Short mmCIF file of C-alpha atoms in Angstrom, two decimals:
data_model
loop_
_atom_site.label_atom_id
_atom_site.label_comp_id
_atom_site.label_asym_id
_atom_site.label_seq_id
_atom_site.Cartn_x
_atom_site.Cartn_y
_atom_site.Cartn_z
CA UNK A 1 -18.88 -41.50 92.47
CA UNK A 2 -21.16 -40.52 89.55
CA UNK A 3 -25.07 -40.33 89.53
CA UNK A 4 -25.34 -43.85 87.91
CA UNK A 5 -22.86 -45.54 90.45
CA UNK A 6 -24.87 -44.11 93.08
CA UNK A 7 -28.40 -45.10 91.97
CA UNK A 8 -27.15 -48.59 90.80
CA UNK A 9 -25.81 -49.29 94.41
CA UNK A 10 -29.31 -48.60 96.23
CA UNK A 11 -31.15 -51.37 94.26
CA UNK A 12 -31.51 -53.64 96.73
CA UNK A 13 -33.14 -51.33 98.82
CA UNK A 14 -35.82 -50.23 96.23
CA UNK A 15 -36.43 -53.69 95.15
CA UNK A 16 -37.12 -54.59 99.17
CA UNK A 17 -39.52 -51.39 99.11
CA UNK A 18 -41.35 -52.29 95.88
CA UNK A 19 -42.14 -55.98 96.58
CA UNK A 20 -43.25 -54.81 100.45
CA UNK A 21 -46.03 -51.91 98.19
CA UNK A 22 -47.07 -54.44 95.45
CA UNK A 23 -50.88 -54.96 97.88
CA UNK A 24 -51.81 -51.09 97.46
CA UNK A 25 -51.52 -51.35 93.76
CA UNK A 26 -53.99 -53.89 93.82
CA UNK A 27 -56.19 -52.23 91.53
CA UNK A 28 -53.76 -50.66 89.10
CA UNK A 29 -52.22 -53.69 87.85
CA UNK A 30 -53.29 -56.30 85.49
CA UNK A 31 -55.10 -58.97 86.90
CA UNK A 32 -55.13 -63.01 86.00
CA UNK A 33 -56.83 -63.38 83.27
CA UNK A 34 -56.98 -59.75 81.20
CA UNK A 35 -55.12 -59.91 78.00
CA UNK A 36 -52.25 -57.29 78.48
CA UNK A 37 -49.80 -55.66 76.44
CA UNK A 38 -46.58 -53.51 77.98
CA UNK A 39 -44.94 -50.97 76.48
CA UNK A 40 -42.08 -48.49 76.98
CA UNK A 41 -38.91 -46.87 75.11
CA UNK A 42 -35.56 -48.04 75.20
CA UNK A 43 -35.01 -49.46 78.59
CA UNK A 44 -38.66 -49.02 79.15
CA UNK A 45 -39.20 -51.57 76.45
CA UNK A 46 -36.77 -53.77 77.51
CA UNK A 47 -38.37 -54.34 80.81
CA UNK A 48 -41.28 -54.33 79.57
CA UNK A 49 -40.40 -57.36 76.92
CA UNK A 50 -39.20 -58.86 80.40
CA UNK A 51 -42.06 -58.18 82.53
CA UNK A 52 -44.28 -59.73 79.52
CA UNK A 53 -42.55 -62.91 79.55
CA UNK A 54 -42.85 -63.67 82.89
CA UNK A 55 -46.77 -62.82 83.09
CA UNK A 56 -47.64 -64.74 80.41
CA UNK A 57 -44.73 -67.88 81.48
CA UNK A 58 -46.64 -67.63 85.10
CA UNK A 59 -49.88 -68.22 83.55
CA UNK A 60 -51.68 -64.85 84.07
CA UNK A 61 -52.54 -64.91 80.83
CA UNK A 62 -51.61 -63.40 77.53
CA UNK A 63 -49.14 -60.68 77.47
CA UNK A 64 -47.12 -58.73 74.70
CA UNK A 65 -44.79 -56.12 74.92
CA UNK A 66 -44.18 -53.62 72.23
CA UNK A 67 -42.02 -50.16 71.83
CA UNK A 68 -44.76 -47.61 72.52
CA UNK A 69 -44.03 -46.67 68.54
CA UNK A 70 -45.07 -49.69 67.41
CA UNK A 71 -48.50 -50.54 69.08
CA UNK A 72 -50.98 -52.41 66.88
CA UNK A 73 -54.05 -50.35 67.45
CA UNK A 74 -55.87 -53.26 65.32
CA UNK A 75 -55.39 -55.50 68.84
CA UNK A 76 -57.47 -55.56 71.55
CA UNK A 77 -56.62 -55.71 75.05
CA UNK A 78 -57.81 -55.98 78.78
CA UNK A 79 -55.45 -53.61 80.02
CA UNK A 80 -52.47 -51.44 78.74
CA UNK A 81 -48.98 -50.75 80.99
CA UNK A 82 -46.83 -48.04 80.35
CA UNK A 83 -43.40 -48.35 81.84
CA UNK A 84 -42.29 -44.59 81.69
CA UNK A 85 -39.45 -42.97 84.32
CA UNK A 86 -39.71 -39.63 83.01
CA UNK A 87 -43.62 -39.44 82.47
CA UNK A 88 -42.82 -37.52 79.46
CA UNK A 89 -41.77 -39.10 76.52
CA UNK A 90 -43.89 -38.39 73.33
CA UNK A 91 -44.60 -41.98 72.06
CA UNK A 92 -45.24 -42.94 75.69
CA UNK A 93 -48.14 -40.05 75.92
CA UNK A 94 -49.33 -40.31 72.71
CA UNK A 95 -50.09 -43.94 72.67
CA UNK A 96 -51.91 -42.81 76.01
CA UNK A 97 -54.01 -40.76 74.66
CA UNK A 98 -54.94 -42.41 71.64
CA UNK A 99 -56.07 -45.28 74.12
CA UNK A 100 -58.24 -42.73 76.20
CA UNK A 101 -61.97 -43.97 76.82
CA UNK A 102 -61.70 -47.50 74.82
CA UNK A 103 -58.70 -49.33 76.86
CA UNK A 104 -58.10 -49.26 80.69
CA UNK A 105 -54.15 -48.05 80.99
CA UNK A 106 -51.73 -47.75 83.86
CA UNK A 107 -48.24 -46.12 83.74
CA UNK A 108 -45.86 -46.40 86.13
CA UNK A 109 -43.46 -43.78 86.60
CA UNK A 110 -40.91 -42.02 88.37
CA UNK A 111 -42.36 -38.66 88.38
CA UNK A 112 -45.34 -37.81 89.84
CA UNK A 113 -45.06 -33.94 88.31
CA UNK A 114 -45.56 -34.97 84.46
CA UNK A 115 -48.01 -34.96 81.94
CA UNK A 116 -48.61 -38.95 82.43
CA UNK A 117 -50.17 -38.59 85.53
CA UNK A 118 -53.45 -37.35 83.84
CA UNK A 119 -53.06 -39.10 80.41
CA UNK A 120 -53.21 -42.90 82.26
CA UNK A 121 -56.46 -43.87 84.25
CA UNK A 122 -54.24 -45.16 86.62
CA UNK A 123 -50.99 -43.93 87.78
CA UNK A 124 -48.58 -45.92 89.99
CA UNK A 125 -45.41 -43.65 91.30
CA UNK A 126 -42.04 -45.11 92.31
CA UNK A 127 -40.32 -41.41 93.26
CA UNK A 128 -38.49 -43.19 95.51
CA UNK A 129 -36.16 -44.82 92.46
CA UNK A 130 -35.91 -42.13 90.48
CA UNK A 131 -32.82 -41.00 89.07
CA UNK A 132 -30.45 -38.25 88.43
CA UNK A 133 -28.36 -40.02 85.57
CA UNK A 134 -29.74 -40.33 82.18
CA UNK A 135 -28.88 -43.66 82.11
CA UNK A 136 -31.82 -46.02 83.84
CA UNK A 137 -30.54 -48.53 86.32
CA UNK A 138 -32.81 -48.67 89.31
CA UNK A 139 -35.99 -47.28 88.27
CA UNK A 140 -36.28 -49.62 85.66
CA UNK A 141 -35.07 -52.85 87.63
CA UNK A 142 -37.62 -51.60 90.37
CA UNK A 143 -40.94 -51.45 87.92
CA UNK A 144 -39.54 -54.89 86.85
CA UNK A 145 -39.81 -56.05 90.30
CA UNK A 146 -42.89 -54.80 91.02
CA UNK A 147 -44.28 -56.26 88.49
CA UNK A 148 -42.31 -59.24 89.11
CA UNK A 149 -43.62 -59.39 92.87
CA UNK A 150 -47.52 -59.02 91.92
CA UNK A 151 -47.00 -62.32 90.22
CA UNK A 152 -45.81 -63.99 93.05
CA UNK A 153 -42.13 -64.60 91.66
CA UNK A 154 -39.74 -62.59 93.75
CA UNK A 155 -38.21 -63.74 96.48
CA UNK A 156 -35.77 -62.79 99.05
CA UNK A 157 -32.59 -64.69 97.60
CA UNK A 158 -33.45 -62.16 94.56
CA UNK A 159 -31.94 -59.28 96.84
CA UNK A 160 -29.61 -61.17 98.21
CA UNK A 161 -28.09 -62.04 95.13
CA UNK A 162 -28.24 -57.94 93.96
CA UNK A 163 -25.98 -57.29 96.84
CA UNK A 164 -23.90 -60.26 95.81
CA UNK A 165 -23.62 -58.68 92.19
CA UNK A 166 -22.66 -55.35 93.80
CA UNK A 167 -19.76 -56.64 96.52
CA UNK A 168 -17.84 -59.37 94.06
CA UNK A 169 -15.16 -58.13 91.63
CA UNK A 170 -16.24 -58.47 88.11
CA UNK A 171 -14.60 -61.63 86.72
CA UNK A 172 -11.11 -61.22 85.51
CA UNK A 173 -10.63 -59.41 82.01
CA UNK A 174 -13.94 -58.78 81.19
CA UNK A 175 -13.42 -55.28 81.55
CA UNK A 176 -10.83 -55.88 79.09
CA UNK A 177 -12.83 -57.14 76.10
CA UNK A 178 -13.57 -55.10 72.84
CA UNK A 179 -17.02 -56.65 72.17
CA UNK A 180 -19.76 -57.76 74.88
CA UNK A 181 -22.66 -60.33 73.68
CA UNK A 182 -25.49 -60.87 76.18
CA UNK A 183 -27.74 -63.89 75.97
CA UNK A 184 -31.37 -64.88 77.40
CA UNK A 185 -33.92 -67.24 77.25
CA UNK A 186 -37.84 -66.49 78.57
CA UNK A 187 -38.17 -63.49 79.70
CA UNK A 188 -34.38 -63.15 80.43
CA UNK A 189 -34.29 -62.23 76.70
CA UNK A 190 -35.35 -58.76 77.38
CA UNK A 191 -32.51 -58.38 80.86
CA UNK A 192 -29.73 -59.27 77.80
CA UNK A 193 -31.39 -56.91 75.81
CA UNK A 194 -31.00 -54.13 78.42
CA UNK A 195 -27.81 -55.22 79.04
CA UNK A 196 -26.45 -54.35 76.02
CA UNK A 197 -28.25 -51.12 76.08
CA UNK A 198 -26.64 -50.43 78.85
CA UNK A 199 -22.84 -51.44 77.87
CA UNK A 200 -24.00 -48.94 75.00
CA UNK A 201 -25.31 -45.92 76.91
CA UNK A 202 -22.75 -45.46 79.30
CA UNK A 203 -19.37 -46.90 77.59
CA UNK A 204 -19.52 -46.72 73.55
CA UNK A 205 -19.00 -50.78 73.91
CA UNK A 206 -20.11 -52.55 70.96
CA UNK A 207 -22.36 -54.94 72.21
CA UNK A 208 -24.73 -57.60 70.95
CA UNK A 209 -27.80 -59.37 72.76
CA UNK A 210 -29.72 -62.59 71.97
CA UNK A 211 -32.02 -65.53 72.73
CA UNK A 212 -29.78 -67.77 73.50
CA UNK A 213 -30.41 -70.54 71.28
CA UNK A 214 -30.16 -67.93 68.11
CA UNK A 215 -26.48 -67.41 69.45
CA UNK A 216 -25.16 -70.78 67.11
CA UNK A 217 -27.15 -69.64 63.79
CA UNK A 218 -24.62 -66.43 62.93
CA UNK A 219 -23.86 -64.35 65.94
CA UNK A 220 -20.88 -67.20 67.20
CA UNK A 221 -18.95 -66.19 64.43
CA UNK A 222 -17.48 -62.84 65.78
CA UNK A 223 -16.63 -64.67 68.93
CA UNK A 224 -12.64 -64.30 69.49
CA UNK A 225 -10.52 -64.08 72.52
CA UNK A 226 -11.33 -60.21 73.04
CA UNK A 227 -15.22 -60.89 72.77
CA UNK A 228 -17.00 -61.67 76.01
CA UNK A 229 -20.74 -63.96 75.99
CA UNK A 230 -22.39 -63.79 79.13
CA UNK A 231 -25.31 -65.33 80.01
CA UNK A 232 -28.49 -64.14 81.74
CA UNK A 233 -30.19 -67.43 83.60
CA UNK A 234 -29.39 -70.88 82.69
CA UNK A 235 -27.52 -71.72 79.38
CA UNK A 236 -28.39 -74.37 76.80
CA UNK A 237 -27.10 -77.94 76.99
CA UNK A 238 -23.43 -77.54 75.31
CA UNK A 239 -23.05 -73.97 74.54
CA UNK A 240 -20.44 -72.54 77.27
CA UNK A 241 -18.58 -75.27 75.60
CA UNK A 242 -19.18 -73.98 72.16
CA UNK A 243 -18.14 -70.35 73.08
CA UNK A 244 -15.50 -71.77 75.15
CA UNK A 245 -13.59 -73.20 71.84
CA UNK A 246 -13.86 -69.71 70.25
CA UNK A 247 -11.39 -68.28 72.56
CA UNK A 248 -14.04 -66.18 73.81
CA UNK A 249 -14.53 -65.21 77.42
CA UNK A 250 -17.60 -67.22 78.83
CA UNK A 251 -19.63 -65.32 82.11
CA UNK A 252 -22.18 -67.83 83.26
CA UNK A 253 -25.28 -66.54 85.08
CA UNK A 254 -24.80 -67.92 87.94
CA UNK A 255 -27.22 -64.87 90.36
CA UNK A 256 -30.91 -64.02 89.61
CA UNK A 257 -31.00 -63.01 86.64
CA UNK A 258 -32.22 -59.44 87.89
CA UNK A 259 -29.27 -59.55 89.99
CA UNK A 260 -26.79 -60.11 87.05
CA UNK A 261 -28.27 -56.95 85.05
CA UNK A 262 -26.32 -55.16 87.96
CA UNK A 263 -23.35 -57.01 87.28
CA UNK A 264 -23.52 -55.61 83.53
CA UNK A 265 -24.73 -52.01 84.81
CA UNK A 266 -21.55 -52.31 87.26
CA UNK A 267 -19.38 -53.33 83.76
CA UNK A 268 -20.90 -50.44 82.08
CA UNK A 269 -19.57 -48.07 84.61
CA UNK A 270 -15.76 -50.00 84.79
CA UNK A 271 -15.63 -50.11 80.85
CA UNK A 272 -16.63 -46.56 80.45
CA UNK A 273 -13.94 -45.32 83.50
CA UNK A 274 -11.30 -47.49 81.61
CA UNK A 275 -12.08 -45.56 78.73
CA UNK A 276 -12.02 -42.36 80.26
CA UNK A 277 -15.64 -41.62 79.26
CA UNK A 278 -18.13 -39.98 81.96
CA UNK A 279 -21.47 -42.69 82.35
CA UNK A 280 -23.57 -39.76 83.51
CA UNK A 281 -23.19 -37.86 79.92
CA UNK A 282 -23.78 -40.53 77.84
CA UNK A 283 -23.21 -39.38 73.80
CA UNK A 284 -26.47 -37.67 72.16
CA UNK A 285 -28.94 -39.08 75.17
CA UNK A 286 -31.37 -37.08 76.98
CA UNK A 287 -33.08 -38.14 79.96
CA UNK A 288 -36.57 -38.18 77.96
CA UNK A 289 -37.37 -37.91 74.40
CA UNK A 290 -39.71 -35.25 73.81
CA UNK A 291 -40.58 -34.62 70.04
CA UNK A 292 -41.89 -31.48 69.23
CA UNK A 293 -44.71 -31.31 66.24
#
């Protein structure tokens, strides 16, 4: 079993652990009512683009995610989030410090031995879902649900439905398929995002991801019967029909939508097997980005 198989199998457990901790962190996360924004790199981002969706959809109040890169500095905000595993990526810390003294920050990390844990004024550690593989998997899907519990929205059939994702057989030929499109809608956007990251990362797959509803202006027309359009959360009226006609393999989201970003992680791992590439040395990746001057 490789690093990423491992971690993605124990997410059910970290998700259980996460949700139980979300009253000691109290103080560290944003609270109804501050205007937030959320910001990682790659995965980081993704979740955070998910994370930002739900606040804001739950009626905390307003909530933007950005890639740490790309933070307007003209903005103002209550409260900054960092979603970091490594605690050591340079936009990550940099966009920390630059923040210093004039906007309250947290990060949450995986690492409580990294330079984040001074450059935030509040820290919140998940050690317990860190990871040996340079892909993410369960860190990331635990901040997510931390984040995810605070606001009141996870529930137990949300675990349930991860171990569901992890004991069913992928459906029939998907593994197959030479092209993988994921679709959201909400804050499921970002999960299809990651998703395709993912199918990236750890297989070479060339992969697609969209709001759902952008699907029909463009994307629809590389559908054929080796392309594969799965769905993160409930589709729009009509369009498993649409992709249906294409020849194209439809995969409804019929789990939690957390719980079907371990479906895709599982995919990952098949596609990349099939194609005798190793998911825990995934092609010019590094477990952090750290830019020298």
């Amino acid at each position: 079993m490789t690093h990423v198989e491992d971690e993605l199998t124990d997410q059910p457990a970290c998700w259980t652990r996460a949700a139980a901790e979300v009253p000691r962190y109290a103080d560290e996360l944003p609270m109804p009512g501050e205007r937030v924004a959320i910001v990682g790199c790659g995965t980081s981002y993704f979740m955070a683009q998910a994370a930002a969706a739900l606040r804001e959809g739950a009626g905390h109040g307003e909530t933007d995610a950005f890639a740490a890169s790309e933070f307007p500095h003209a903005r103002s905000y209550d409260r900054v989030v960092a979603l970091t595993r490594s605690g050591t990526t340079t936009e990550v810390l940099g966009l920390l410090g630059r923040l210093r003294g004039r906007t309250r920050t947290t990060a949450i990390t995986a690492d409580p031995h990294t330079p984040v844990m001074t450059s935030a004024d509040h820290v919140v550690v998940l050690d317990y879902a860190d990871e040996r593989s340079v892909v993410q998997t369960r860190f990331a899907t635990t901040a997510l649900t931390l984040l995810r519990a605070h606001l009141g929205l996870h529930g137990a059939r949300v675990v349930t439905d991860a171990r569901t994702a992890l004991a069913e057989p992928l459906p029939r030929g998907l593994v197959d398929c030479g092209q993988f499109t994921f679709l959201g809608r909400g804050w499921t956007v970002g999960l299809a995002n990651e998703a395709a990251l993912k199918m990236r990362e750890a297989s070479l797959s060339w992969t697609e991801a969209y709001p759902a509803m952008e699907y029909r202006h463009g994307p629809i027309s590389i559908a054929t019967a080796s392309t594969a359009t799965w769905m993160f959360g409930e589709a729009p009226d009509g369009l498993a029909r649409q992709v249906g006609a294409t020849g194209a393999l439809w995969v409804p989201g019929e789990l939690d939508p957390l719980a079907e970003l371990v479906r895709a992680q599982r995919l990952a791992v098949a596609v990349a097997a099939a194609r005798g590439l190793d998911p825990d040395r995934p092609r010019h990746l590094t477990r952090s980005v750290i830019l020298t001057p």
